[in-house]
Coordinates of C-alpha atoms (C1' of nucleotides) in Angstrom, one line a residue:
Chain Y
M1 CA 0.2 -0.1 0.0
S2 CA 1.2 3.6 -0.7
L3 CA -0.1 4.6 2.6
D4 CA 1.7 4.7 6.0
R5 CA 0.4 6.0 9.3
N6 CA 1.6 9.6 8.4
G7 CA -0.2 9.4 5.2
F8 CA -3.4 8.3 7.0
A9 CA -2.8 11.2 9.5
D10 CA -2.6 13.7 6.4
L11 CA -5.5 12.0 4.9
L12 CA -7.7 12.7 7.9
R13 CA -6.5 16.1 8.7
G14 CA -7.1 17.0 5.0
K15 CA -10.7 16.1 5.4
G16 CA -10.9 18.1 8.5
L17 CA -11.2 15.1 10.8
K18 CA -9.3 14.5 14.1
V19 CA -6.5 12.2 13.9
T20 CA -7.0 9.5 16.8
P21 CA -5.5 6.2 17.3
Q22 CA -8.7 4.4 16.8
R23 CA -8.9 5.7 13.4
L24 CA -5.4 5.1 12.4
A25 CA -5.7 1.4 13.6
V26 CA -8.7 0.9 11.4
L27 CA -7.2 2.5 8.6
S28 CA -4.0 0.6 9.1
A29 CA -6.0 -2.9 9.4
L30 CA -7.8 -2.2 6.1
F31 CA -4.7 -1.0 4.4
Q32 CA -2.1 -3.4 5.5
E33 CA -2.9 -6.4 3.4
A34 CA -2.7 -6.0 -0.4
D35 CA -6.0 -7.3 -1.4
S36 CA -7.9 -7.3 1.8
H37 CA -11.8 -7.5 2.2
L38 CA -12.5 -7.4 5.9
T39 CA -15.7 -7.4 7.8
A40 CA -16.4 -5.0 10.5
E41 CA -16.0 -7.9 13.1
E42 CA -12.6 -8.5 11.5
I43 CA -11.4 -5.1 11.6
Y44 CA -12.7 -5.0 15.2
H45 CA -10.5 -8.0 16.1
I46 CA -7.4 -6.9 14.4
V47 CA -7.8 -3.2 15.9
K48 CA -8.3 -4.8 19.5
A49 CA -4.8 -6.5 19.5
E50 CA -3.2 -2.9 19.4
N51 CA -5.7 -1.0 20.8
P52 CA -7.8 -3.3 23.6
D53 CA -10.1 -0.6 24.9
I54 CA -11.6 0.3 21.3
G55 CA -15.5 -0.4 21.2
L56 CA -17.2 -2.1 18.2
A57 CA -19.4 1.0 17.7
T58 CA -16.3 3.1 17.3
V59 CA -15.1 0.8 14.4
Y60 CA -18.6 0.9 12.8
R61 CA -18.6 4.7 13.2
T62 CA -15.1 4.9 11.7
I63 CA -16.0 2.7 8.8
Q64 CA -19.0 5.1 8.0
T65 CA -16.8 8.1 8.2
L66 CA -14.3 6.6 5.7
L67 CA -17.0 5.4 3.3
E68 CA -18.3 8.8 3.1
L69 CA -14.9 10.1 2.3
K70 CA -14.3 7.5 -0.2
I71 CA -11.2 6.5 1.7
I72 CA -12.6 2.9 1.9
D73 CA -15.2 1.1 -0.1
R74 CA -18.0 -1.2 0.7
I75 CA -18.3 -4.5 -1.0
Y76 CA -20.8 -7.3 -1.0
L77 CA -19.4 -10.7 -1.8
D78 CA -23.0 -12.2 -1.1
D79 CA -21.8 -14.6 1.7
G80 CA -23.9 -12.7 4.2
Y81 CA -21.3 -10.4 5.3
V82 CA -20.7 -6.8 4.3
R83 CA -17.1 -6.3 3.7
Y84 CA -14.5 -3.3 3.2
E85 CA -11.6 -2.8 1.3
P86 CA -9.1 0.1 0.7
G87 CA -10.7 2.9 -1.7
H88 CA -10.1 2.6 -5.2
I89 CA -8.9 6.2 -5.3
Y90 CA -5.9 5.2 -3.2
E91 CA -5.5 1.9 -4.7
T92 CA -5.5 2.0 -8.6
G93 CA -7.6 5.2 -9.4
D94 CA -9.8 3.0 -11.3
S95 CA -13.0 1.2 -9.9
H96 CA -14.8 0.8 -13.0
H97 CA -12.6 -2.1 -13.9
H98 CA -12.1 -3.7 -10.6
H99 CA -13.7 -6.9 -10.2
H100 CA -13.8 -9.9 -7.6
L101 CA -12.8 -13.6 -8.2
I102 CA -14.3 -15.7 -5.5
C103 CA -13.2 -19.0 -4.9
V104 CA -16.4 -21.4 -4.3
K105 CA -14.1 -23.7 -2.5
C106 CA -12.1 -22.0 -0.1
G107 CA -13.9 -18.7 -0.2
H108 CA -10.7 -16.8 -0.9
V109 CA -11.1 -13.3 -2.7
R110 CA -9.0 -11.9 -5.2
S111 CA -9.3 -8.6 -7.1
F112 CA -8.8 -8.4 -10.7
Q113 CA -8.6 -5.4 -13.2
G114 CA -10.1 -5.8 -16.5
D115 CA -11.8 -3.9 -19.1
L116 CA -13.7 -5.9 -21.6
L117 CA -17.2 -4.9 -20.7
E118 CA -17.6 -2.0 -23.0
E119 CA -19.0 -4.0 -25.9
F120 CA -21.3 -5.8 -23.5
E121 CA -22.6 -2.7 -22.0
K122 CA -23.2 -1.1 -25.4
K123 CA -25.2 -4.1 -26.7
I124 CA -27.5 -3.9 -23.6
E125 CA -28.2 -0.2 -23.7
E126 CA -29.3 -0.7 -27.3
K127 CA -31.7 -3.8 -26.4
T128 CA -32.8 -1.8 -23.5
G129 CA -32.7 1.8 -23.5
F130 CA -31.0 1.6 -20.1
Q131 CA -28.1 4.2 -19.8
I132 CA -25.4 2.3 -18.0
Q133 CA -23.2 4.2 -15.6
D134 CA -21.4 1.6 -13.5
H135 CA -21.2 -2.4 -12.9
D136 CA -20.5 -4.8 -10.2
V137 CA -19.0 -8.0 -11.6
K138 CA -18.4 -11.1 -9.2
L139 CA -17.0 -14.2 -10.7
Y140 CA -17.4 -17.4 -9.0
G141 CA -14.9 -20.3 -9.6
Y142 CA -12.0 -22.3 -8.5
C143 CA -8.8 -20.5 -7.3
V144 CA -5.5 -21.7 -8.6
D145 CA -4.5 -23.6 -5.2
C146 CA -8.0 -25.3 -5.0
L147 CA -7.5 -26.5 -8.6
K148 CA -4.2 -28.0 -7.7
E149 CA -5.2 -29.7 -4.8
T150 CA -8.1 -31.2 -6.9
N151 CA -5.8 -32.5 -9.5
V152 CA -3.5 -34.1 -6.9
K153 CA -6.4 -36.0 -5.5
K154 CA -7.5 -37.3 -8.8
Chain G
M1 CA -45.4 -16.9 -15.3
S2 CA -45.8 -20.6 -16.6
L3 CA -46.8 -21.9 -13.0
D4 CA -50.0 -21.6 -11.5
R5 CA -51.5 -22.9 -8.1
N6 CA -51.9 -26.2 -9.5
G7 CA -48.5 -26.4 -10.7
F8 CA -47.2 -25.0 -7.2
A9 CA -49.0 -28.0 -5.4
D10 CA -47.5 -30.4 -7.8
L11 CA -44.1 -28.8 -7.6
L12 CA -44.2 -29.2 -3.6
R13 CA -45.7 -32.6 -3.7
G14 CA -42.9 -33.7 -6.0
K15 CA -40.4 -32.7 -3.6
G16 CA -42.2 -34.5 -0.9
L17 CA -43.5 -31.3 1.0
K18 CA -46.8 -30.8 2.3
V19 CA -49.2 -28.4 0.2
T20 CA -50.4 -25.8 2.6
P21 CA -52.1 -22.5 1.9
Q22 CA -49.1 -20.5 3.3
R23 CA -46.7 -22.2 0.8
L24 CA -49.0 -21.6 -2.0
A25 CA -49.5 -17.8 -1.1
V26 CA -45.7 -17.4 -0.9
L27 CA -45.1 -19.2 -4.2
S28 CA -48.1 -17.2 -5.6
A29 CA -46.6 -13.8 -4.4
L30 CA -43.1 -14.4 -6.1
F31 CA -44.4 -15.6 -9.4
Q32 CA -47.4 -13.4 -9.9
E33 CA -45.2 -10.6 -11.4
A34 CA -43.0 -11.2 -14.3
D35 CA -39.9 -9.3 -13.1
S36 CA -40.5 -9.6 -9.4
H37 CA -37.6 -9.0 -6.7
L38 CA -39.3 -8.9 -3.3
T39 CA -38.1 -8.8 0.1
A40 CA -39.1 -11.0 2.8
E41 CA -41.0 -8.3 4.3
E42 CA -42.9 -7.5 0.9
I43 CA -43.8 -11.0 0.5
Y44 CA -45.2 -11.1 4.2
H45 CA -47.3 -8.1 3.5
I46 CA -48.7 -9.5 -0.1
V47 CA -49.4 -12.8 1.7
K48 CA -51.2 -11.4 4.6
A49 CA -53.8 -9.7 2.6
E50 CA -55.1 -13.2 1.5
N51 CA -54.0 -15.1 4.8
P52 CA -54.0 -12.5 7.6
D53 CA -53.0 -15.2 10.3
I54 CA -49.7 -16.1 8.5
G55 CA -46.8 -15.3 10.8
L56 CA -43.4 -13.7 9.6
A57 CA -41.5 -16.7 10.7
T58 CA -43.2 -18.9 8.3
V59 CA -42.7 -16.6 5.4
Y60 CA -39.0 -16.9 6.4
R61 CA -39.2 -20.7 6.6
T62 CA -41.0 -21.0 3.4
I63 CA -38.5 -19.2 1.7
Q64 CA -35.7 -21.1 3.1
T65 CA -37.3 -24.2 1.9
L66 CA -38.0 -23.1 -1.5
L67 CA -34.4 -21.7 -1.9
E68 CA -33.0 -25.3 -0.9
L69 CA -35.1 -26.8 -3.6
K70 CA -34.2 -24.1 -6.2
I71 CA -37.8 -23.1 -6.7
I72 CA -36.8 -19.4 -6.0
D73 CA -33.3 -17.5 -6.3
R74 CA -31.9 -15.1 -3.6
I75 CA -30.6 -12.1 -5.0
Y76 CA -28.6 -9.2 -3.4
L77 CA -29.0 -5.9 -5.0
D78 CA -26.9 -4.2 -2.5
D79 CA -29.4 -1.7 -1.2
G80 CA -29.3 -3.3 1.9
Y81 CA -32.2 -5.7 1.4
V82 CA -32.0 -9.5 0.6
R83 CA -34.7 -10.4 -2.2
Y84 CA -36.3 -13.2 -3.8
E85 CA -37.2 -14.1 -7.3
P86 CA -38.6 -17.1 -9.1
G87 CA -35.9 -19.6 -9.6
H88 CA -34.1 -19.6 -13.0
I89 CA -35.0 -23.2 -13.5
Y90 CA -38.8 -22.3 -13.7
E91 CA -38.3 -19.1 -15.7
T92 CA -36.0 -19.3 -18.3
G93 CA -33.9 -22.4 -17.9
D94 CA -30.8 -20.2 -17.8
S95 CA -29.3 -18.5 -15.0
H96 CA -25.9 -17.9 -16.3
H97 CA -27.1 -15.2 -18.7
H98 CA -29.5 -13.6 -16.4
H99 CA -28.3 -10.1 -15.2
H100 CA -29.9 -7.2 -13.4
L101 CA -30.0 -3.7 -14.6
I102 CA -30.7 -1.4 -11.4
C103 CA -31.9 2.1 -11.7
V104 CA -29.8 4.5 -9.6
K105 CA -32.8 6.9 -9.6
C106 CA -35.8 5.2 -8.9
G107 CA -34.4 2.0 -7.9
H108 CA -36.4 0.0 -10.3
V109 CA -34.7 -3.4 -11.4
R110 CA -35.2 -5.4 -14.2
S111 CA -33.7 -8.6 -15.6
F112 CA -31.8 -9.1 -18.7
Q113 CA -30.6 -11.9 -20.7
G114 CA -27.5 -11.8 -22.6
D115 CA -24.5 -13.9 -23.0
L116 CA -21.6 -11.6 -23.9
L117 CA -19.3 -12.6 -21.2
E118 CA -17.6 -15.8 -22.4
E119 CA -14.7 -13.8 -24.0
F120 CA -14.3 -11.7 -20.8
E121 CA -14.1 -14.9 -18.7
K122 CA -11.8 -16.6 -21.0
K123 CA -9.2 -13.7 -20.7
I124 CA -9.4 -13.6 -17.0
E125 CA -8.9 -17.3 -16.6
E126 CA -6.0 -17.0 -18.8
K127 CA -4.5 -14.1 -16.8
T128 CA -5.4 -15.4 -13.3
G129 CA -5.6 -19.3 -13.7
F130 CA -8.9 -19.0 -11.9
Q131 CA -11.5 -21.2 -13.3
I132 CA -14.7 -19.6 -13.5
Q133 CA -17.9 -21.3 -13.0
D134 CA -20.6 -18.7 -12.5
H135 CA -20.7 -15.1 -12.5
D136 CA -22.9 -12.3 -11.1
V137 CA -23.3 -9.2 -13.0
K138 CA -25.2 -6.0 -11.7
L139 CA -25.3 -3.0 -14.0
Y140 CA -26.3 0.4 -12.5
G141 CA -27.8 3.4 -14.6
Y142 CA -30.7 5.2 -15.5
C143 CA -33.8 3.3 -16.7
V144 CA -35.7 4.3 -19.6
D145 CA -38.6 6.2 -17.6
C146 CA -36.0 8.2 -15.7
L147 CA -34.2 9.2 -18.8
K148 CA -37.5 10.5 -20.3
E149 CA -38.1 12.5 -17.1
T150 CA -34.5 14.2 -17.3
N151 CA -35.1 15.1 -21.0
V152 CA -38.5 16.7 -20.2
K153 CA -36.9 18.9 -17.3
K154 CA -33.8 20.1 -19.2
Chain A
dG1 C1' -11.6 25.3 26.5
dT2 C1' -14.4 23.4 23.1
dG3 C1' -16.5 20.4 19.9
dG4 C1' -15.9 16.4 18.0
dC5 C1' -14.7 11.6 19.2
dT6 C1' -15.2 7.6 22.2
dG7 C1' -16.9 3.6 25.0
dC8 C1' -20.6 1.7 26.8
dA9 C1' -25.3 0.2 26.9
dA10 C1' -29.4 0.4 25.0
dA11 C1' -32.2 0.4 20.8
dT12 C1' -33.2 -1.1 16.3
dG13 C1' -34.1 -4.1 12.4
dT14 C1' -33.6 -8.5 10.3
dT15 C1' -33.6 -13.4 10.4
dT16 C1' -33.8 -17.6 13.1
dT17 C1' -35.3 -20.7 16.7
dG18 C1' -38.1 -23.1 20.6
dC19 C1' -42.2 -25.1 21.7
dA20 C1' -47.0 -26.2 21.9
dT21 C1' -50.7 -26.6 18.4
dC22 C1' -52.6 -27.5 14.2
dC23 C1' -53.6 -29.8 9.9
dG24 C1' -52.3 -32.2 5.4
dT25 C1' -51.3 -36.8 4.3
Chain F
dA1 C1' -52.9 -40.7 14.1
dC2 C1' -48.4 -39.3 12.8
dG3 C1' -45.1 -36.1 11.7
dG4 C1' -44.3 -32.2 9.1
dA5 C1' -45.8 -27.0 9.3
dT6 C1' -47.4 -23.2 11.6
dG7 C1' -47.8 -18.9 15.1
dC8 C1' -46.3 -16.9 18.6
dA9 C1' -42.9 -15.2 21.5
dA10 C1' -38.3 -15.0 22.7
dA11 C1' -33.3 -15.2 21.0
dA12 C1' -29.7 -14.4 18.0
dC13 C1' -27.2 -11.2 15.0
dA14 C1' -25.3 -7.2 12.8
dT15 C1' -25.4 -2.4 13.1
dT16 C1' -27.1 2.2 15.0
dT17 C1' -28.0 5.5 18.4
dG18 C1' -27.9 8.2 23.0
dC19 C1' -25.3 10.0 26.3
dA20 C1' -21.7 11.3 29.6
dG21 C1' -17.0 11.7 29.6
dC22 C1' -12.6 12.3 27.0
dC23 C1' -9.1 14.1 24.3
dA24 C1' -7.1 16.3 19.7
dC25 C1' -6.9 20.7 18.4

DNA sequence: GTGGCTGCAAATGTTTTGCATCCGT
DNA sequence: ACGGATGCAAAACATTTGCAGCCAC
């Protein structure tokens, strides 16, 4: 990640927010892993290790604030949990082509950048009259590791 | 829809389930509209009109049962509500190419059948080693009606 | 010092579950 | 009549909110 603790502090200050250890801890948790898709509960547990007194409500409030400022993004992988990831602005600068590959066996999630949907969307606009602004694409299948395992067993 | 009350009854019997007025009412609610995407609460209200004594728990239990039997499908439109629609097996026989167009202005949802993702998926498989089984595509934009309104106002 | 931020507990909204009763087979 | 299905109420969750005290500025 391109942001460290100093970067987070600047980010918060720049938005007129107070720089608190709780906020730094939540940001740090979300940005520490390259391809993180954490739930609120997971963030809470990570943050609690470093800051045992933090309350779950603070985690939720911080998430809410960070979402509004587009510092983080909310994603739904449809496994019953709401997840959060580093905001695309601070990641790749490109959300429109950011998709998720979800392994149906181990649940691993990885992001993928691709831009092959223009034609697809154009066709749909022609057929339906709908004017497409954005899309959300989830691909379900088997990740490389689970494919290897299956082959060994066969 | 191709199924009526008799069809529902046969369907339930065929799966070894009892045919109850509550189950028929829930099925009827879900299949009565061509492009329905109802929440549990919405189903409950519809069903209550005809069967005032039904409990919300029964609606949830029925939904659960129907999901397991693939008579209905669960969809997430990421507006905070879980929704249900007629199972693709009883609709088009084709789920892989069933996508959702969601209007960001009025919230209207319409389904769309399209099959232009093969190339897209093949490219991703080549680049990532992931083996894609299925996908979930949501397209956000403006529906025909909202586009009309916008034009008039301009 | 002040206003925003936090922790705690209580409230909220959705979905699930326990249990006695009921009804489809 | 048997066992699954139902209705009700309570429980279980995830998330939000009210409020008194705290701390970053």
